[in-house]
PDB file of C-alpha atoms in Angstrom:
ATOM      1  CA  UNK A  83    -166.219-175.964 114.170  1.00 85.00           C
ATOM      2  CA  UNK A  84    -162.820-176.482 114.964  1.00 85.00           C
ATOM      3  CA  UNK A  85    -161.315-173.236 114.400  1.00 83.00           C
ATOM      4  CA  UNK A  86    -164.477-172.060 116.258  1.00 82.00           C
ATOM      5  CA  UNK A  87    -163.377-173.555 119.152  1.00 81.00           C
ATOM      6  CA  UNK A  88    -159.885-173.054 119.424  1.00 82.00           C
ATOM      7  CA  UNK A  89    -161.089-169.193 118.790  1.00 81.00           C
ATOM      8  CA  UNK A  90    -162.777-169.446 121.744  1.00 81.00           C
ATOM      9  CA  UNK A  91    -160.776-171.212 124.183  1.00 78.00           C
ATOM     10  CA  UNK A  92    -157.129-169.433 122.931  1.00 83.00           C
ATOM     11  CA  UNK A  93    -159.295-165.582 121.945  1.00 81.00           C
ATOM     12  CA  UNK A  94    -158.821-162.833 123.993  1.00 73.00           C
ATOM     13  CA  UNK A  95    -161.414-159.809 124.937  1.00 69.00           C
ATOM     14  CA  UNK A  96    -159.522-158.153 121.751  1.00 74.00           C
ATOM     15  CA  UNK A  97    -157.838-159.500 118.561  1.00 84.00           C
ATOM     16  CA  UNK A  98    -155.206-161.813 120.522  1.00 84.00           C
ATOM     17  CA  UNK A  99    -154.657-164.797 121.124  1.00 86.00           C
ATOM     18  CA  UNK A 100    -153.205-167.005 124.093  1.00 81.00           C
ATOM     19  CA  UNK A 101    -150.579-169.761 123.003  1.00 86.00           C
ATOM     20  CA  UNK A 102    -152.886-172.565 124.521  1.00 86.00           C
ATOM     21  CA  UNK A 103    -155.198-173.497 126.973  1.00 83.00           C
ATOM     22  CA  UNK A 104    -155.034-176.574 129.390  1.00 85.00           C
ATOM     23  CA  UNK A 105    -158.487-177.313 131.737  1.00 83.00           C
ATOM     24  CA  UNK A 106    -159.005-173.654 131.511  1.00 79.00           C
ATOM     25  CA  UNK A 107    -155.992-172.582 132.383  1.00 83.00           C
ATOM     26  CA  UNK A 108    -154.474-170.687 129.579  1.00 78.00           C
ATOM     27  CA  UNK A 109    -150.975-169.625 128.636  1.00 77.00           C
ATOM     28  CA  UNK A 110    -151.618-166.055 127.437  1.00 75.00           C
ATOM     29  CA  UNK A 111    -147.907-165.515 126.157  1.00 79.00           C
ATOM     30  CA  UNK A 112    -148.936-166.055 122.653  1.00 86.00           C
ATOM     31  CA  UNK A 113    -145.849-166.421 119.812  1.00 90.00           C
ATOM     32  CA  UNK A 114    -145.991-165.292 116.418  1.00 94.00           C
ATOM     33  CA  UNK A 115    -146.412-168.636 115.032  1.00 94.00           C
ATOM     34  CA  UNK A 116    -149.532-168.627 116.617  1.00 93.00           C
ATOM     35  CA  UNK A 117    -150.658-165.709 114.961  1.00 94.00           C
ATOM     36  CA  UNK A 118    -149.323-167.115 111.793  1.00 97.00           C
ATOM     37  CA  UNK A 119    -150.897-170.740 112.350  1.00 95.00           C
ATOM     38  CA  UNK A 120    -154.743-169.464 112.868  1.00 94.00           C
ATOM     39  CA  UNK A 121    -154.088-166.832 109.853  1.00 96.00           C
ATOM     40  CA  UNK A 122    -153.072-169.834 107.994  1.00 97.00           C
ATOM     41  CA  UNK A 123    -156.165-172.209 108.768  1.00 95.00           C
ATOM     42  CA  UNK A 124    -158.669-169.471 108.428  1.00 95.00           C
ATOM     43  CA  UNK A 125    -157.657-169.267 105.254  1.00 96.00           C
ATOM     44  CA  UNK A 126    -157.984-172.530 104.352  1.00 94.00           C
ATOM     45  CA  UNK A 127    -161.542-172.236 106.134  1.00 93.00           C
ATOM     46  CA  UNK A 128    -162.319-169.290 103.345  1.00 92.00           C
ATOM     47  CA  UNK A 129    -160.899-171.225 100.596  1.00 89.00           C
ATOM     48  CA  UNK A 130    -162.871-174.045 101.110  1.00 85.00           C
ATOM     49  CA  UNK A 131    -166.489-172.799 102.333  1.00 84.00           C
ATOM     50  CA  UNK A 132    -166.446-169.264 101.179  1.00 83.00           C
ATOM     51  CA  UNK A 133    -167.058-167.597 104.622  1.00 88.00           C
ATOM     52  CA  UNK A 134    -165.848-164.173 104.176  1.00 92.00           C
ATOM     53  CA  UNK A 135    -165.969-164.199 108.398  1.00 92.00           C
ATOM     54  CA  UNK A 136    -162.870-166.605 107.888  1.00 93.00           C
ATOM     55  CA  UNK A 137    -160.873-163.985 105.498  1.00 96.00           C
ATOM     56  CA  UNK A 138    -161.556-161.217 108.270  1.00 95.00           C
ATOM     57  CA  UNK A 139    -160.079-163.037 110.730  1.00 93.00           C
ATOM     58  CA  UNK A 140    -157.111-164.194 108.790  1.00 96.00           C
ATOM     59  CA  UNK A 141    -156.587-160.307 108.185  1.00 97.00           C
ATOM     60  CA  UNK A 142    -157.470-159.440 111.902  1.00 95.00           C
ATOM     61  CA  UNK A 143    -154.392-162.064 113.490  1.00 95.00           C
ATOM     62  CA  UNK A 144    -152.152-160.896 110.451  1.00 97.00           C
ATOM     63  CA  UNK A 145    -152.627-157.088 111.856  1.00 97.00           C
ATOM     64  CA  UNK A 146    -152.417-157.912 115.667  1.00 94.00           C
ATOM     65  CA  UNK A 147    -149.157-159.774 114.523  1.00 95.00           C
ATOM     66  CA  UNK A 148    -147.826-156.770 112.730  1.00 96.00           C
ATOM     67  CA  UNK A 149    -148.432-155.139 116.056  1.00 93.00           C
ATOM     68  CA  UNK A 150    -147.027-157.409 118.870  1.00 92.00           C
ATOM     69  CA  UNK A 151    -144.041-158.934 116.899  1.00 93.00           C
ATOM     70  CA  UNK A 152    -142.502-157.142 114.003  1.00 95.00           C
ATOM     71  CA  UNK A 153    -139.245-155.817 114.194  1.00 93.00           C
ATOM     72  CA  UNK A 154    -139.953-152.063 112.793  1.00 91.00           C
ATOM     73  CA  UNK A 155    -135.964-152.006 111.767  1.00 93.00           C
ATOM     74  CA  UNK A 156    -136.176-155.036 109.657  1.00 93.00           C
ATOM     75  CA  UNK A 157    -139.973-155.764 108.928  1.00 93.00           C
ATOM     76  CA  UNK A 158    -140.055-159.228 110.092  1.00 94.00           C
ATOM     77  CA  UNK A 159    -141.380-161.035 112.514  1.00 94.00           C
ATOM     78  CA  UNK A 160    -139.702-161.601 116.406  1.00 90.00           C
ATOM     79  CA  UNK A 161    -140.646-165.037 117.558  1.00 87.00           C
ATOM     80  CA  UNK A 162    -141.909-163.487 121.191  1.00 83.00           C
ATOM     81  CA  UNK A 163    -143.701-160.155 122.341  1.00 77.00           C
ATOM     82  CA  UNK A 164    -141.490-157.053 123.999  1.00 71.00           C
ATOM     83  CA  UNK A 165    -143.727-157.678 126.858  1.00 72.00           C
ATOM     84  CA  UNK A 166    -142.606-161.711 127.409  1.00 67.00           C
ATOM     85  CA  UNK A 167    -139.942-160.583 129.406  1.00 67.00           C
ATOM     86  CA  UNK A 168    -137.247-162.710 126.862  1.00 66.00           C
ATOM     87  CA  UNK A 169    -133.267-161.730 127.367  1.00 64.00           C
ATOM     88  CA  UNK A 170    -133.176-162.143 123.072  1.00 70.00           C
ATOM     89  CA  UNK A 171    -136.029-161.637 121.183  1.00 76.00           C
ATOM     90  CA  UNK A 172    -135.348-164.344 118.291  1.00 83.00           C
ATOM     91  CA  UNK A 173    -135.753-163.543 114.468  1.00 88.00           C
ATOM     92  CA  UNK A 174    -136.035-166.673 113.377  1.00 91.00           C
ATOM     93  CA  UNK A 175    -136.826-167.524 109.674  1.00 94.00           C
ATOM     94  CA  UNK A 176    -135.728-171.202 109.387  1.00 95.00           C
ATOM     95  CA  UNK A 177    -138.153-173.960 109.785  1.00 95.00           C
ATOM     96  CA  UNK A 178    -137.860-176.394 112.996  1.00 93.00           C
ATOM     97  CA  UNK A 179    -140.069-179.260 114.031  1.00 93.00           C
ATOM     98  CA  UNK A 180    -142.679-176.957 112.581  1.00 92.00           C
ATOM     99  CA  UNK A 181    -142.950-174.197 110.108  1.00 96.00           C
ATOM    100  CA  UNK A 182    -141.232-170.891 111.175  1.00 95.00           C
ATOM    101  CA  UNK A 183    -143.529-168.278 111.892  1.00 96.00           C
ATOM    102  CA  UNK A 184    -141.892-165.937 109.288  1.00 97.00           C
ATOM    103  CA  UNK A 185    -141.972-168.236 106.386  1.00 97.00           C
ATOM    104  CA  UNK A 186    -145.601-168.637 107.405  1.00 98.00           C
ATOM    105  CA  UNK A 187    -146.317-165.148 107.422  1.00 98.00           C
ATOM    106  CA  UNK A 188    -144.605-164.889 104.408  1.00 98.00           C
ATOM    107  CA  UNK A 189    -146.949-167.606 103.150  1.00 98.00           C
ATOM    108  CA  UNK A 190    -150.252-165.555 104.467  1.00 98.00           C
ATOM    109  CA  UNK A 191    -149.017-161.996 103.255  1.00 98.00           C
ATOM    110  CA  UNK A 192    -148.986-163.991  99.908  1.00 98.00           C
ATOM    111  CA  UNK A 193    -152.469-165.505 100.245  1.00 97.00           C
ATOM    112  CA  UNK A 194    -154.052-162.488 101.922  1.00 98.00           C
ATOM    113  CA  UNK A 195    -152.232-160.270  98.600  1.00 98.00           C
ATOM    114  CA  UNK A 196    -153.673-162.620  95.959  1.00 96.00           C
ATOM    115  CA  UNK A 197    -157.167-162.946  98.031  1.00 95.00           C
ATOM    116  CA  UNK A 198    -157.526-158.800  98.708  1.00 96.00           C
ATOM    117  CA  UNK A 199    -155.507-157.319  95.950  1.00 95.00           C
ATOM    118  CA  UNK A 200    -154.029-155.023  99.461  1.00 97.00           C
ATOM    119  CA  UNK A 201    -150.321-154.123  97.906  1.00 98.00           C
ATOM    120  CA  UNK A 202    -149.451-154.012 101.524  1.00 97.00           C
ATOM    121  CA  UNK A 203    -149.515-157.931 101.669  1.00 98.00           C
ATOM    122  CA  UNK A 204    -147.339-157.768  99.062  1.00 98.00           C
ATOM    123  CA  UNK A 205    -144.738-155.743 100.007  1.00 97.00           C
ATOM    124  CA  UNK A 206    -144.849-157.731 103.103  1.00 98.00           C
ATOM    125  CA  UNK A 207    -144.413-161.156 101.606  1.00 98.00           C
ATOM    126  CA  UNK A 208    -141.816-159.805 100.173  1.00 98.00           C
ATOM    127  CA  UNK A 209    -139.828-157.856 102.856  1.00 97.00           C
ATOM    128  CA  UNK A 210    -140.007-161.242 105.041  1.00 98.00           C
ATOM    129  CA  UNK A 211    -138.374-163.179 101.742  1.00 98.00           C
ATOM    130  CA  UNK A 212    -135.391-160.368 101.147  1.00 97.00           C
ATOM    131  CA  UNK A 213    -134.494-160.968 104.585  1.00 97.00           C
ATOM    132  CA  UNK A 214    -134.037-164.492 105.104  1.00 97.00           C
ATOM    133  CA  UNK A 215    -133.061-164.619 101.076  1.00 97.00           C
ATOM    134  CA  UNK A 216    -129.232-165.075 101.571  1.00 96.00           C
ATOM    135  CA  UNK A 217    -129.980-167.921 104.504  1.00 96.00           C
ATOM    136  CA  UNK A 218    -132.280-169.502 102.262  1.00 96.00           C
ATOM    137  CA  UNK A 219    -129.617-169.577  99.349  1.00 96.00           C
ATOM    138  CA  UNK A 220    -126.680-171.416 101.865  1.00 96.00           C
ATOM    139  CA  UNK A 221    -129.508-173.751 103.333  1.00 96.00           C
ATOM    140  CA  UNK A 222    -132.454-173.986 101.190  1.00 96.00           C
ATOM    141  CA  UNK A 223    -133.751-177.357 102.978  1.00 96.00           C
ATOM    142  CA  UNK A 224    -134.213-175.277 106.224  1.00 97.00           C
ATOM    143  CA  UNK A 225    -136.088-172.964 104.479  1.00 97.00           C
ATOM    144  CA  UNK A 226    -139.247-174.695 103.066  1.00 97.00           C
ATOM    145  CA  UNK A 227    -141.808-172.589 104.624  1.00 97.00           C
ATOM    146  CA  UNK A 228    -140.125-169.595 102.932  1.00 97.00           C
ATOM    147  CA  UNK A 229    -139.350-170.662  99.993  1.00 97.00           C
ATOM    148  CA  UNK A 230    -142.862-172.332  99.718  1.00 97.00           C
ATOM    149  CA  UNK A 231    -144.691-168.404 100.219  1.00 98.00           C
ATOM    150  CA  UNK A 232    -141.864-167.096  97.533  1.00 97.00           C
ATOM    151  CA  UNK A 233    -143.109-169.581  94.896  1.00 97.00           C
ATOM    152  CA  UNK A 234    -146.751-169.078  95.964  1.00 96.00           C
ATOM    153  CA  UNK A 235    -146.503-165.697  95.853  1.00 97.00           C
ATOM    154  CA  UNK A 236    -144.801-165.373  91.772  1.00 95.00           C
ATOM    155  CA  UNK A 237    -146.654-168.268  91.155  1.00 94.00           C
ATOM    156  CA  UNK A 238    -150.031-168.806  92.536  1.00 92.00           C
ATOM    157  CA  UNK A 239    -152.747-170.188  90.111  1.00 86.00           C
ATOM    158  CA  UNK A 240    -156.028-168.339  91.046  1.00 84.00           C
ATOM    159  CA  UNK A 241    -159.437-169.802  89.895  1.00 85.00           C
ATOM    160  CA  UNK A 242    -162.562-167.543  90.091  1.00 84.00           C
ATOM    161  CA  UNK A 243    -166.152-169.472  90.176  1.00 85.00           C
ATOM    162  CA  UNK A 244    -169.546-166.990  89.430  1.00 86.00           C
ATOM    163  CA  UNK A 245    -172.244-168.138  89.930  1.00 86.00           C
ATOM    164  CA  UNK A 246    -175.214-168.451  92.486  1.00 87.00           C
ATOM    165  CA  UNK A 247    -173.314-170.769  95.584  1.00 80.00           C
ATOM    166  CA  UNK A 248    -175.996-172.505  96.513  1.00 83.00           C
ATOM    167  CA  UNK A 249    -176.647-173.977  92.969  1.00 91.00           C
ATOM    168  CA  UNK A 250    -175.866-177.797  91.894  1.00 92.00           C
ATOM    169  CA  UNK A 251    -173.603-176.672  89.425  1.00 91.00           C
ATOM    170  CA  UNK A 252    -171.650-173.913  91.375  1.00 89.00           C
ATOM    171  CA  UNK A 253    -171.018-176.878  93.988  1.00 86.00           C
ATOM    172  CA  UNK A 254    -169.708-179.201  91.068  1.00 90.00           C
ATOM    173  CA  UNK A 255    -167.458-176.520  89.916  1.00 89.00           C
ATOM    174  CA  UNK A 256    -166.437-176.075  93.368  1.00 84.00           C
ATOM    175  CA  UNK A 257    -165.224-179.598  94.563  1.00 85.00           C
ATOM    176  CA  UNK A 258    -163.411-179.370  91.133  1.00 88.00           C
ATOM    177  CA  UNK A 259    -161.332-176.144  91.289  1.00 84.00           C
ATOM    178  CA  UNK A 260    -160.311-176.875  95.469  1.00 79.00           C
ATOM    179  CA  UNK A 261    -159.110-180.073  94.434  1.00 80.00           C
ATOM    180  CA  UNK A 262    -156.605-178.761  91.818  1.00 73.00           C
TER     181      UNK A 262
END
């Protein structure tokens, strides 16, 4: 319901989003990390209930972000649009108060690869990891986010339930396997 909600008060008539919304009044200058944020929890949302509606919109923000903020020299992510009107347009991969929005990305190119089998979340994941790779290795503490999607992505332990999902014992195995 959450997610639901935030979809509607920060969606846009197409696949974007606003950065927030106040009484109505929104701030439509969205920022990658947005992108990357919503991507991340409707992801969770798919993991958890199984609502492939959750996994299209994960893949829906991941596209509009490929859109509005990568840099088509470097394949990562700016932090603003072309059309903010910004004197730099950061590429930041470092995490701050809150995760960066490439090290998230990298993080959803990972789950959206292991979730899809789409090699171009792959090559993604890893195009956002080569580049920050060398920052990373001088300041690996700043880099958690990052470093977080590189291990997911090499690493990630996938478990695969069959069965009919409304059943008892599908549930069982199901509270088992999301706690791991």
């Amino acid at each position: 319901d959450a997610l639901r909600t935030v979809r509607r008060a920060l969606g846009t008539d197409g696949n974007s989003l606003a950065h927030s919304s106040l009484h109505g009044r929104r701030l439509e200058t969205a920022f990658v990390d947005d992108y990357a944020q919503m991507s991340q929890a409707a992801i969770a949302l798919f993991e958890q209930l199984g609502e492939r509606e959750m996994l299209g919109a994960a893949q829906v923000w991941f596209a509009q972000a490929e859109q509005d903020f990568l840099d088509p020299d470097r394949f990562i992510y700016f932090q603003g649009t072309a059309e903010a009107g910004l004197v730099v347009r950061a590429l930041v991969g470092h995490d701050g108060p809150y995760p960066s929005g490439n090290g998230t990305m990298a993080w959803v190119a990972a789950k959206l690869w292991h979730l899809t089998g789409d090699e171009q979340y792959r090559r993604r994941a890893e195009t956002i990891l080569t580049a920050f790779a060398g920052e990373a290795r001088r300041n690996p503490f700043a880099y958690g986010t990052l470093l977080s999607a590189g291990a997911y992505l090499e690493q990630a332990v996938q478990i695969v339930i069959v069965g009919e999902p409304g059943s008892d014992r599908f549930r069982e195995l199901h509270e088992v396997a999301a706690a791991a």
